[in-house]
């Protein structure tokens, strides 16, 4: 588990570096606000298409080689982004990175392999903590390296971090699904009637659950799309200031997921915790709707994204516990794909709303989306709760 945490952390640092850069790099090549949303969406579309493929492949050849393939592809795409001299090259680089974005689903499947049901949410919290620490270090590094207005160095640095993660995985990460286990699971899959992913979701009562991955990530990605533009237009902030804010938020994410997730699940249970955190996410968006100055704008991002941070490990834990071990990679890949489609819808919808109606309407729309998500948590059956004894 610590080794998996370290590998994911290195990869996420590279991912985090480009977050404060893209909204400012793209306009230098002629992009407008809608183009920025489309660039973000191009990554997510490709990730949504390929997520189930990477999950199924990891069930067949193991988790470790798939993680290494994806990180190598990501490094190549960061290199293309560094060399971008025309707008289409940014689109190509981000679409290519999306095609290789199988790591989160496969790493989640690996964590599910390594943990029992009682520790599953804590394990998923460690994956989230690695993501959060990547968002601490990545945006800060990206903001500092781009302080002189150059985007070449931070993009190359991001690629270097992904290659470092590949090396760490190759030398230190142990396969969680060895050949003997893969053979057993392959026999189990072959003995079962063939079924589509949609049928599997119905059999495991997961259709509405995966819908929440879409709603959750659509709202989070809209938040991270709108915030840099919002503070850029209203406060005249640049990538350095945005990087610092995302870095602070990443520290909150890492602390809450890495240290607090286990105790909170043991104290409250998964479903009550999910309800509370979805409510906190909704509160952050409500603050954004009413915000009129820097204090409220910062409060909205820290309150909203802190709540959103703690939702994802619980959703992943619920999904993995509903899924037979032989199909775990496939299901976690489907969850990662659902998240990716949310990252398509969120920035696109936010971009359209922002272009035609302004920031307040965009924030209000996503507050309504999270309200639907919150209402779903209120009607979850008691058998889906999973409190653990202290």
PDB file of N, CA and C in Angstrom, residues 33 222-223 225-235 285 288-291 297 350-367:
ATOM      1  N   UNK A  33     -12.298  31.103 -23.899  1.00  0.00           N
ATOM      2  CA  UNK A  33     -12.765  30.369 -22.721  1.00  0.00           C
ATOM      3  C   UNK A  33     -13.427  29.045 -23.103  1.00  0.00           C
ATOM      4  N   UNK A 222     -15.985  21.162 -13.122  1.00  0.00           N
ATOM      5  CA  UNK A 222     -16.509  22.496 -13.398  1.00  0.00           C
ATOM      6  C   UNK A 222     -15.933  23.507 -12.403  1.00  0.00           C
ATOM      7  N   UNK A 223     -15.823  23.094 -11.144  1.00  0.00           N
ATOM      8  CA  UNK A 223     -15.242  23.959 -10.119  1.00  0.00           C
ATOM      9  C   UNK A 223     -13.812  24.344 -10.492  1.00  0.00           C
ATOM     10  N   UNK A 225     -12.427  24.255 -13.379  1.00  0.00           N
ATOM     11  CA  UNK A 225     -12.410  25.042 -14.619  1.00  0.00           C
ATOM     12  C   UNK A 225     -12.801  26.497 -14.347  1.00  0.00           C
ATOM     13  N   UNK A 226     -13.862  26.686 -13.562  1.00  0.00           N
ATOM     14  CA  UNK A 226     -14.387  28.029 -13.345  1.00  0.00           C
ATOM     15  C   UNK A 226     -13.497  28.867 -12.429  1.00  0.00           C
ATOM     16  N   UNK A 227     -12.929  28.242 -11.402  1.00  0.00           N
ATOM     17  CA  UNK A 227     -12.229  29.031 -10.385  1.00  0.00           C
ATOM     18  C   UNK A 227     -11.072  29.860 -10.947  1.00  0.00           C
ATOM     19  N   UNK A 228     -10.140  29.291 -11.760  1.00  0.00           N
ATOM     20  CA  UNK A 228      -9.054  30.140 -12.270  1.00  0.00           C
ATOM     21  C   UNK A 228      -9.542  31.308 -13.123  1.00  0.00           C
ATOM     22  N   UNK A 229     -10.583  31.053 -13.938  1.00  0.00           N
ATOM     23  CA  UNK A 229     -11.126  32.122 -14.770  1.00  0.00           C
ATOM     24  C   UNK A 229     -11.838  33.163 -13.916  1.00  0.00           C
ATOM     25  N   UNK A 230     -12.538  32.702 -12.901  1.00  0.00           N
ATOM     26  CA  UNK A 230     -13.297  33.556 -11.981  1.00  0.00           C
ATOM     27  C   UNK A 230     -12.365  34.534 -11.268  1.00  0.00           C
ATOM     28  N   UNK A 231     -11.312  33.990 -10.637  1.00  0.00           N
ATOM     29  CA  UNK A 231     -10.397  34.872  -9.904  1.00  0.00           C
ATOM     30  C   UNK A 231      -9.509  35.669 -10.862  1.00  0.00           C
ATOM     31  N   UNK A 232      -9.286  35.135 -12.079  1.00  0.00           N
ATOM     32  CA  UNK A 232      -8.537  35.905 -13.066  1.00  0.00           C
ATOM     33  C   UNK A 232      -9.298  37.138 -13.515  1.00  0.00           C
ATOM     34  N   UNK A 233     -10.615  36.986 -13.751  1.00  0.00           N
ATOM     35  CA  UNK A 233     -11.432  38.102 -14.217  1.00  0.00           C
ATOM     36  C   UNK A 233     -11.767  39.085 -13.097  1.00  0.00           C
ATOM     37  N   UNK A 234     -12.073  38.569 -11.905  1.00  0.00           N
ATOM     38  CA  UNK A 234     -12.546  39.445 -10.831  1.00  0.00           C
ATOM     39  C   UNK A 234     -11.425  39.965  -9.938  1.00  0.00           C
ATOM     40  N   UNK A 235     -10.342  39.191  -9.802  1.00  0.00           N
ATOM     41  CA  UNK A 235      -9.265  39.582  -8.901  1.00  0.00           C
ATOM     42  C   UNK A 235      -7.942  39.813  -9.620  1.00  0.00           C
ATOM     43  N   UNK A 285     -20.655  25.343  -3.079  1.00  0.00           N
ATOM     44  CA  UNK A 285     -21.204  25.906  -4.316  1.00  0.00           C
ATOM     45  C   UNK A 285     -22.206  27.013  -4.013  1.00  0.00           C
ATOM     46  N   UNK A 288     -20.292  30.077  -3.466  1.00  0.00           N
ATOM     47  CA  UNK A 288     -19.817  30.635  -4.734  1.00  0.00           C
ATOM     48  C   UNK A 288     -20.905  31.443  -5.429  1.00  0.00           C
ATOM     49  N   UNK A 289     -22.152  30.955  -5.370  1.00  0.00           N
ATOM     50  CA  UNK A 289     -23.272  31.669  -6.002  1.00  0.00           C
ATOM     51  C   UNK A 289     -23.405  33.066  -5.418  1.00  0.00           C
ATOM     52  N   UNK A 290     -23.236  33.183  -4.106  1.00  0.00           N
ATOM     53  CA  UNK A 290     -23.457  34.469  -3.429  1.00  0.00           C
ATOM     54  C   UNK A 290     -22.182  35.289  -3.253  1.00  0.00           C
ATOM     55  N   UNK A 291     -21.018  34.730  -3.624  1.00  0.00           N
ATOM     56  CA  UNK A 291     -19.739  35.390  -3.330  1.00  0.00           C
ATOM     57  C   UNK A 291     -19.624  36.728  -4.041  1.00  0.00           C
ATOM     58  N   UNK A 297     -14.941  33.977  -2.087  1.00  0.00           N
ATOM     59  CA  UNK A 297     -14.490  33.161  -3.218  1.00  0.00           C
ATOM     60  C   UNK A 297     -13.548  32.058  -2.744  1.00  0.00           C
ATOM     61  N   UNK A 350     -20.113  24.117 -18.060  1.00  0.00           N
ATOM     62  CA  UNK A 350     -19.659  25.348 -17.399  1.00  0.00           C
ATOM     63  C   UNK A 350     -19.221  26.384 -18.428  1.00  0.00           C
ATOM     64  N   UNK A 351     -18.524  25.932 -19.483  1.00  0.00           N
ATOM     65  CA  UNK A 351     -18.078  26.864 -20.514  1.00  0.00           C
ATOM     66  C   UNK A 351     -19.225  27.521 -21.245  1.00  0.00           C
ATOM     67  N   UNK A 352     -20.245  26.725 -21.572  1.00  0.00           N
ATOM     68  CA  UNK A 352     -21.417  27.280 -22.267  1.00  0.00           C
ATOM     69  C   UNK A 352     -22.147  28.273 -21.365  1.00  0.00           C
ATOM     70  N   UNK A 353     -22.368  27.878 -20.099  1.00  0.00           N
ATOM     71  CA  UNK A 353     -23.069  28.758 -19.168  1.00  0.00           C
ATOM     72  C   UNK A 353     -22.287  30.044 -18.918  1.00  0.00           C
ATOM     73  N   UNK A 354     -20.979  29.916 -18.770  1.00  0.00           N
ATOM     74  CA  UNK A 354     -20.148  31.088 -18.525  1.00  0.00           C
ATOM     75  C   UNK A 354     -20.167  32.033 -19.727  1.00  0.00           C
ATOM     76  N   UNK A 355     -20.079  31.468 -20.923  1.00  0.00           N
ATOM     77  CA  UNK A 355     -20.054  32.297 -22.130  1.00  0.00           C
ATOM     78  C   UNK A 355     -21.346  33.076 -22.318  1.00  0.00           C
ATOM     79  N   UNK A 356     -22.467  32.438 -22.023  1.00  0.00           N
ATOM     80  CA  UNK A 356     -23.766  33.056 -22.337  1.00  0.00           C
ATOM     81  C   UNK A 356     -24.456  33.714 -21.146  1.00  0.00           C
ATOM     82  N   UNK A 357     -24.141  33.275 -19.915  1.00  0.00           N
ATOM     83  CA  UNK A 357     -24.906  33.766 -18.768  1.00  0.00           C
ATOM     84  C   UNK A 357     -24.052  34.315 -17.628  1.00  0.00           C
ATOM     85  N   UNK A 358     -22.790  34.011 -17.585  1.00  0.00           N
ATOM     86  CA  UNK A 358     -21.931  34.544 -16.539  1.00  0.00           C
ATOM     87  C   UNK A 358     -21.675  33.565 -15.404  1.00  0.00           C
ATOM     88  N   UNK A 359     -20.831  34.004 -14.479  1.00  0.00           N
ATOM     89  CA  UNK A 359     -20.372  33.121 -13.415  1.00  0.00           C
ATOM     90  C   UNK A 359     -21.477  32.690 -12.463  1.00  0.00           C
ATOM     91  N   UNK A 360     -22.343  33.607 -12.061  1.00  0.00           N
ATOM     92  CA  UNK A 360     -23.345  33.266 -11.047  1.00  0.00           C
ATOM     93  C   UNK A 360     -24.262  32.147 -11.523  1.00  0.00           C
ATOM     94  N   UNK A 361     -24.689  32.218 -12.773  1.00  0.00           N
ATOM     95  CA  UNK A 361     -25.562  31.174 -13.321  1.00  0.00           C
ATOM     96  C   UNK A 361     -24.817  29.839 -13.399  1.00  0.00           C
ATOM     97  N   UNK A 362     -23.538  29.874 -13.784  1.00  0.00           N
ATOM     98  CA  UNK A 362     -22.753  28.638 -13.859  1.00  0.00           C
ATOM     99  C   UNK A 362     -22.645  27.976 -12.487  1.00  0.00           C
ATOM    100  N   UNK A 363     -22.329  28.778 -11.451  1.00  0.00           N
ATOM    101  CA  UNK A 363     -22.247  28.212 -10.106  1.00  0.00           C
ATOM    102  C   UNK A 363     -23.595  27.658  -9.652  1.00  0.00           C
ATOM    103  N   UNK A 364     -24.677  28.388  -9.965  1.00  0.00           N
ATOM    104  CA  UNK A 364     -26.011  27.948  -9.546  1.00  0.00           C
ATOM    105  C   UNK A 364     -26.386  26.623 -10.199  1.00  0.00           C
ATOM    106  N   UNK A 365     -26.039  26.457 -11.468  1.00  0.00           N
ATOM    107  CA  UNK A 365     -26.354  25.210 -12.164  1.00  0.00           C
ATOM    108  C   UNK A 365     -25.683  24.023 -11.480  1.00  0.00           C
ATOM    109  N   UNK A 366     -24.423  24.164 -11.120  1.00  0.00           N
ATOM    110  CA  UNK A 366     -23.729  23.029 -10.515  1.00  0.00           C
ATOM    111  C   UNK A 366     -24.123  22.832  -9.054  1.00  0.00           C
ATOM    112  N   UNK A 367     -24.605  23.875  -8.409  1.00  0.00           N
ATOM    113  CA  UNK A 367     -25.203  23.678  -7.092  1.00  0.00           C
ATOM    114  C   UNK A 367     -26.434  22.784  -7.206  1.00  0.00           C
TER     115      UNK A 367
END
